Amino acid sequence: MPVRKPLSEDRIVSLHGAGGELMNRLITELLELFPLRSAGGVGLDALDDGASVDLPEEGKLVITTDSHVVKPLFFPGGDIGRLAACGTLNDLAVMGASPVAMSLGLIVEEGFAISELKKILSSLAGVLAETGVALVTGDTKVMGKGELDGLVLNTTGVGVARTVIRDAGLRPGDKIIVTGTVGDHGMAILAAREGLPVEGEIRSDVAPIWPLVERALSIGGITAMKDPTRGGLAAALNEMARKSNVGIVIRESEIPVREEVRALAEMLGISPYALACEGKALMGVSPGKAEEVLRAIREHPLGREARVIGEAIPEHRGKVILETRVGGRRYLEMPLGDPMPRIC
Ligand code: MG
């Protein structure tokens, strides 16, 4: 018979994921961090085999899922908990969906500090409370020491959209709006991980964007949306151009990039346009509505730096053209991948 290691009060042990009393005790403690535990039906408190969610009669159900593996777990501007909540809620938001409920799968390495786990889940819970989203179901698994690098969070989000917005809906003539500075999250992770010298401060932009998106949707005219996460602005625009079968022209002088991010990117020889954002949206807006939508976005604290950065065109289908500051034109290529692994 294998010898059981002594139970620890402050570290995760394998029994925390073993479905018995110790797991129940941990989960009960963690549940207290979440103020909203039901979306109308069977909720998290029931600890049943699943949850049910009351949905309005009108609208489409939108579902999204993510696994979060960011390294380091804590970074300037956020942590894996905030990132997990925002990543999932933002994917719903850019589908045009008001977020309703979320699930949380915890995969933890044996030996992980329970205090850190609580800190991370508090920050996740904070985003859910702020956005009125219920955590309705979850799962906890423990992997052995060395079988996992600390912690992985898996989240599934459920939302309701009056009209589902796709990333494939651009039409020639549509204006392209970015809701703020690009590259902040990717650069914050890179700088934290590599201990890079930073002039000023570089923080992740990780934030829930539904309130801002909702404002924009209420004006109307939005034809396409996407959040520029892995692969940044370059990947998101290329995907939108390809799927919509239009060209996109972007003016570099209009793309908002923080000075600190631009300087560090230049020093490292990487493009800030390929670095992830975690609190931004790209929108295609019909030309007649673009000014009004931009104004509405800029009234929101997360949208102060929003800009029209270009437009969709009928030529160069599937391609993104960057008009550089000095007046040149080149393709903004689809990045092979984000410059770094494990950023979200
Ligand atoms: Mg997305």
Coordinates of C-alpha atoms and ligand atoms in Angstrom, one line a residue:
M1 CA 0.0 0.0 0.0
P2 CA 1.4 3.4 -0.9
V3 CA 2.3 5.6 2.1
R4 CA 0.1 8.7 2.2
K5 CA 2.0 11.9 2.6
P6 CA 0.9 14.0 5.6
L7 CA -2.0 16.4 4.8
S8 CA -0.9 20.0 4.5
E9 CA -3.1 23.0 5.5
D10 CA -1.4 25.5 3.2
R11 CA -0.4 23.6 0.2
I12 CA -2.3 21.6 -2.4
V13 CA -1.9 17.8 -1.9
S14 CA -3.1 15.1 -4.2
L15 CA -6.2 14.4 -2.0
H16 CA -7.5 17.9 -2.8
G17 CA -8.4 16.6 -6.2
A18 CA -9.5 13.2 -5.2
G19 CA -13.3 13.7 -4.9
G20 CA -13.5 13.2 -1.1
E21 CA -13.8 15.2 2.1
L22 CA -10.6 17.1 1.6
M23 CA -11.6 18.3 -1.9
N24 CA -15.1 19.3 -0.6
R25 CA -13.5 21.3 2.2
L26 CA -11.2 23.1 -0.3
I27 CA -14.0 23.8 -2.8
T28 CA -16.4 25.1 -0.1
E29 CA -13.7 27.6 1.0
L30 CA -13.0 28.6 -2.6
L31 CA -16.7 29.0 -3.3
E32 CA -17.0 31.8 -0.8
L33 CA -14.8 33.9 -3.0
F34 CA -17.6 34.0 -5.6
P35 CA -20.6 36.2 -4.8
L36 CA -22.7 35.1 -7.9
R37 CA -23.1 31.4 -8.0
S38 CA -26.3 30.9 -10.1
A39 CA -27.6 32.2 -13.4
G40 CA -31.2 31.5 -12.5
G41 CA -31.2 27.7 -12.5
V42 CA -29.1 25.0 -10.8
G43 CA -26.0 26.8 -9.6
L44 CA -22.6 26.2 -8.1
D45 CA -23.9 25.9 -4.6
A46 CA -25.8 22.8 -5.6
L47 CA -22.5 21.0 -6.4
D48 CA -24.6 18.9 -8.7
D49 CA -23.2 17.1 -11.8
G50 CA -23.9 20.2 -13.9
A51 CA -25.5 23.6 -13.9
S52 CA -28.5 25.1 -15.6
V53 CA -28.9 28.6 -16.8
D54 CA -32.1 30.6 -17.4
L55 CA -31.9 32.3 -20.7
P56 CA -34.1 35.1 -22.2
E57 CA -36.6 33.9 -24.8
E58 CA -35.0 36.2 -27.5
G59 CA -31.4 35.9 -28.7
K60 CA -28.7 33.4 -29.5
L61 CA -26.7 31.4 -27.0
V62 CA -23.0 31.9 -27.5
I63 CA -20.4 29.5 -25.9
T64 CA -16.6 29.8 -25.8
T65 CA -13.9 28.0 -24.0
D66 CA -10.2 28.6 -23.2
S67 CA -7.4 27.0 -21.2
H68 CA -5.0 29.5 -19.5
V69 CA -1.4 28.6 -19.1
V70 CA 0.3 32.0 -18.7
K71 CA 3.8 32.3 -17.2
P72 CA 4.4 33.9 -14.8
L73 CA 1.1 33.5 -13.0
F74 CA 1.3 37.0 -11.6
F75 CA 2.4 39.8 -13.9
P76 CA 2.2 43.6 -14.0
G77 CA -1.5 44.5 -14.4
G78 CA -3.0 41.2 -13.5
D79 CA -2.7 37.5 -12.9
I80 CA -3.9 34.2 -14.4
G81 CA -7.3 34.5 -12.6
R82 CA -8.1 37.9 -14.1
L83 CA -6.8 36.8 -17.4
A84 CA -8.9 33.6 -17.4
A85 CA -12.1 35.6 -16.7
C86 CA -11.4 38.4 -19.2
G87 CA -10.2 36.1 -21.9
T88 CA -13.4 34.1 -21.9
L89 CA -15.8 37.0 -21.3
N90 CA -14.1 39.0 -24.1
D91 CA -14.5 36.2 -26.6
L92 CA -18.2 36.4 -25.8
A93 CA -18.2 40.1 -26.1
V94 CA -16.7 40.2 -29.5
M95 CA -19.3 37.8 -30.7
G96 CA -21.8 40.4 -29.6
A97 CA -22.9 38.4 -26.5
S98 CA -23.7 39.7 -23.1
P99 CA -21.9 37.3 -20.7
V100 CA -24.2 35.4 -18.3
A101 CA -22.3 32.4 -16.8
M102 CA -18.9 30.8 -16.6
S103 CA -17.4 27.4 -15.6
L104 CA -14.0 27.0 -14.0
G105 CA -11.8 23.9 -14.3
L106 CA -8.8 24.1 -11.9
I107 CA -5.8 21.9 -12.6
V108 CA -3.3 22.4 -9.9
E109 CA 0.2 21.0 -9.2
E110 CA 0.7 19.3 -5.9
G111 CA 2.5 21.6 -3.5
F112 CA 0.9 24.8 -4.9
A113 CA 0.3 27.3 -2.1
I114 CA -3.4 27.5 -1.2
S115 CA -3.0 31.2 -0.4
E116 CA -1.8 31.9 -3.9
L117 CA -4.7 29.9 -5.3
K118 CA -7.1 32.0 -3.3
K119 CA -5.5 35.2 -4.5
I120 CA -5.8 34.1 -8.1
L121 CA -9.4 33.0 -7.7
S122 CA -10.3 36.2 -5.9
S123 CA -9.1 38.2 -8.8
L124 CA -11.1 36.0 -11.2
A125 CA -14.1 36.4 -8.9
G126 CA -13.6 40.2 -9.0
V127 CA -14.0 40.3 -12.7
L128 CA -17.1 38.1 -12.6
A129 CA -18.7 40.3 -9.8
E130 CA -17.8 43.5 -11.8
T131 CA -19.5 42.1 -14.9
G132 CA -22.5 40.4 -13.2
V133 CA -21.4 36.9 -14.4
A134 CA -22.2 33.8 -12.3
L135 CA -19.7 31.0 -11.8
V136 CA -22.1 28.1 -12.2
T137 CA -20.0 25.0 -12.3
G138 CA -16.5 23.8 -12.0
D139 CA -14.0 21.0 -11.6
T140 CA -10.8 20.5 -9.5
K141 CA -7.9 18.1 -10.4
V142 CA -4.5 17.8 -8.8
M143 CA -1.5 16.6 -10.8
G144 CA 1.7 15.3 -9.1
K145 CA 4.7 17.4 -8.3
G146 CA 6.6 18.0 -11.6
E147 CA 3.7 16.8 -13.7
L148 CA 2.4 20.3 -14.3
D149 CA 3.9 23.8 -14.1
G150 CA 1.9 25.2 -11.2
L151 CA -1.6 25.9 -12.4
V152 CA -3.9 25.7 -15.4
L153 CA -7.3 27.2 -15.5
N154 CA -9.9 26.2 -18.0
T155 CA -13.0 28.4 -18.4
T156 CA -16.1 28.1 -20.5
G157 CA -18.3 31.2 -20.9
V158 CA -22.0 31.4 -21.8
G159 CA -23.5 34.5 -23.2
V160 CA -26.6 35.7 -25.0
A161 CA -26.4 37.8 -28.2
R162 CA -29.3 39.7 -29.8
T163 CA -27.3 39.6 -33.0
V164 CA -24.2 37.5 -33.3
I165 CA -21.3 39.4 -34.7
R166 CA -18.7 37.5 -36.6
D167 CA -15.1 38.2 -37.5
A168 CA -16.0 37.5 -41.1
G169 CA -18.5 40.3 -41.7
L170 CA -16.3 43.1 -43.1
R171 CA -17.5 44.7 -46.3
P172 CA -15.4 47.1 -48.5
G173 CA -15.7 50.6 -47.2
D174 CA -16.1 49.6 -43.5
K175 CA -14.0 51.5 -41.1
I176 CA -11.6 49.6 -38.8
I177 CA -11.6 50.7 -35.2
V178 CA -9.2 49.6 -32.5
T179 CA -10.5 50.4 -29.0
G180 CA -7.1 51.3 -27.5
T181 CA -3.3 50.7 -27.4
V182 CA -2.0 47.4 -28.8
G183 CA 0.7 45.1 -27.5
D184 CA 0.5 45.9 -23.8
H185 CA -0.3 42.4 -22.5
G186 CA 2.3 40.6 -24.7
M187 CA 5.0 43.1 -23.8
A188 CA 4.1 43.1 -20.1
I189 CA 4.5 39.3 -20.0
L190 CA 7.7 39.3 -22.1
A191 CA 9.3 42.0 -19.8
A192 CA 8.2 40.2 -16.6
R193 CA 9.4 36.8 -17.8
E194 CA 12.8 38.0 -19.2
G195 CA 13.4 40.7 -16.5
L196 CA 13.8 43.3 -19.3
P197 CA 14.8 46.8 -18.4
V198 CA 11.6 48.9 -18.8
E199 CA 11.6 52.7 -19.1
G200 CA 8.5 53.8 -17.3
E201 CA 5.9 51.1 -16.7
I202 CA 4.5 48.4 -18.9
R203 CA 1.3 46.7 -17.6
S204 CA -1.0 44.2 -19.1
D205 CA -4.3 45.7 -20.4
V206 CA -6.3 42.7 -19.2
A207 CA -9.8 43.9 -18.7
P208 CA -13.4 42.9 -19.4
I209 CA -14.6 44.8 -22.5
W210 CA -18.3 44.0 -22.7
P211 CA -19.4 47.3 -21.2
L212 CA -17.5 49.1 -24.0
V213 CA -18.7 46.7 -26.7
E214 CA -22.2 47.0 -25.5
R215 CA -22.0 50.8 -26.0
A216 CA -20.7 50.4 -29.5
L217 CA -23.4 47.8 -30.4
S218 CA -26.1 50.2 -29.2
I219 CA -25.1 52.7 -31.8
G220 CA -25.3 50.1 -34.6
G221 CA -23.4 49.6 -37.9
I222 CA -20.9 47.0 -36.5
T223 CA -20.2 44.4 -39.2
A224 CA -17.3 42.5 -37.6
M225 CA -15.5 42.1 -34.3
K226 CA -12.5 40.3 -33.0
D227 CA -10.2 40.5 -29.9
P228 CA -6.5 40.8 -30.9
T229 CA -5.1 38.3 -28.5
R230 CA -2.4 35.8 -29.6
G231 CA -0.6 37.1 -32.6
G232 CA -1.9 40.6 -31.8
L233 CA -3.3 43.1 -34.2
A234 CA -1.5 41.5 -37.2
A235 CA -3.0 38.1 -36.7
A236 CA -6.5 39.4 -36.0
L237 CA -6.6 41.8 -39.0
N238 CA -5.3 39.1 -41.3
E239 CA -7.9 36.6 -40.1
M240 CA -10.6 39.2 -40.6
A241 CA -9.4 40.0 -44.1
R242 CA -9.2 36.4 -45.1
K243 CA -12.5 35.3 -43.7
S244 CA -14.3 38.4 -45.0
N245 CA -12.7 38.2 -48.4
V246 CA -11.7 41.9 -48.4
G247 CA -8.4 43.8 -48.2
I248 CA -7.6 46.0 -45.3
V249 CA -5.6 49.1 -45.3
I250 CA -4.1 50.3 -42.0
R251 CA -2.3 53.6 -41.4
E252 CA 0.6 53.1 -39.0
S253 CA 0.4 56.7 -37.8
E254 CA -3.1 55.9 -36.4
I255 CA -2.3 52.7 -34.5
P256 CA -2.1 53.5 -30.8
V257 CA 1.0 52.0 -29.2
R258 CA 2.4 53.1 -25.8
E259 CA 5.8 54.7 -26.1
E260 CA 7.3 52.2 -23.6
V261 CA 6.0 49.3 -25.6
R262 CA 7.2 50.7 -28.9
A263 CA 10.7 51.4 -27.5
L264 CA 11.1 47.9 -26.0
A265 CA 9.7 46.3 -29.2
E266 CA 12.3 48.2 -31.3
M267 CA 15.1 47.2 -28.9
L268 CA 14.1 43.6 -29.2
G269 CA 13.4 43.7 -32.9
I270 CA 9.9 42.5 -32.6
S271 CA 6.7 44.0 -34.0
P272 CA 4.3 45.5 -31.4
Y273 CA 1.5 44.6 -33.9
A274 CA 2.2 40.9 -33.3
L275 CA 1.9 41.2 -29.5
A276 CA -1.2 40.2 -27.6
C277 CA -3.8 42.5 -26.2
E278 CA -6.2 41.3 -23.5
G279 CA -8.5 44.2 -23.1
K280 CA -9.1 45.5 -26.7
A281 CA -11.4 44.9 -29.6
L282 CA -11.1 45.4 -33.3
M283 CA -14.3 46.4 -35.0
G284 CA -15.5 46.8 -38.6
V285 CA -18.1 49.6 -38.7
S286 CA -20.2 50.8 -41.7
P287 CA -18.8 54.2 -42.8
G288 CA -21.9 56.1 -41.9
K289 CA -21.8 55.0 -38.3
A290 CA -18.0 55.0 -37.6
E291 CA -17.7 58.5 -36.1
E292 CA -20.6 57.9 -33.8
V293 CA -19.4 54.5 -32.7
L294 CA -15.9 55.9 -32.1
R295 CA -17.3 58.7 -29.9
A296 CA -19.3 56.2 -27.8
I297 CA -16.3 54.0 -27.3
R298 CA -14.1 56.9 -26.3
E299 CA -16.6 57.9 -23.6
H300 CA -15.8 54.6 -21.8
P301 CA -12.6 54.6 -19.6
L302 CA -11.3 51.5 -21.5
G303 CA -11.8 53.3 -24.9
R304 CA -10.1 56.7 -24.4
E305 CA -7.4 55.8 -27.0
A306 CA -9.7 54.3 -29.6
R307 CA -9.0 55.2 -33.2
V308 CA -10.1 54.5 -36.7
I309 CA -7.0 52.9 -38.0
G310 CA -8.0 52.1 -41.6
E311 CA -10.7 50.5 -43.8
A312 CA -11.7 47.5 -45.7
I313 CA -11.1 47.7 -49.5
P314 CA -12.3 45.6 -52.4
E315 CA -8.7 45.1 -53.7
H316 CA -5.9 42.9 -52.2
R317 CA -8.5 40.4 -50.9
G318 CA -7.3 38.5 -47.9
K319 CA -4.4 40.8 -47.3
V320 CA -3.6 43.6 -44.8
I321 CA -1.7 46.6 -46.1
L322 CA 0.2 48.9 -43.8
E323 CA 0.8 52.5 -44.8
T324 CA 4.0 53.3 -42.9
R325 CA 4.8 56.6 -41.2
V326 CA 7.1 57.6 -44.0
G327 CA 4.4 57.0 -46.7
G328 CA 5.5 53.5 -47.8
R329 CA 3.2 50.6 -48.2
R330 CA 3.8 47.0 -47.3
Y331 CA 1.9 43.9 -46.4
L332 CA 1.3 43.4 -42.7
E333 CA 1.9 39.6 -42.7
M334 CA 0.1 37.0 -40.6
P335 CA 2.6 36.3 -37.9
L336 CA 3.9 32.7 -37.8
G337 CA 2.8 32.7 -34.2
D338 CA 3.1 34.9 -31.2
P339 CA 6.7 35.7 -30.5
M340 CA 6.3 33.9 -27.2
P341 CA 4.7 30.8 -25.8
R342 CA 2.4 30.8 -22.8
I343 CA 1.2 34.4 -22.8
C344 CA -2.5 33.6 -22.0
Ligands
MG1 MG -11.0 35.8 -29.7

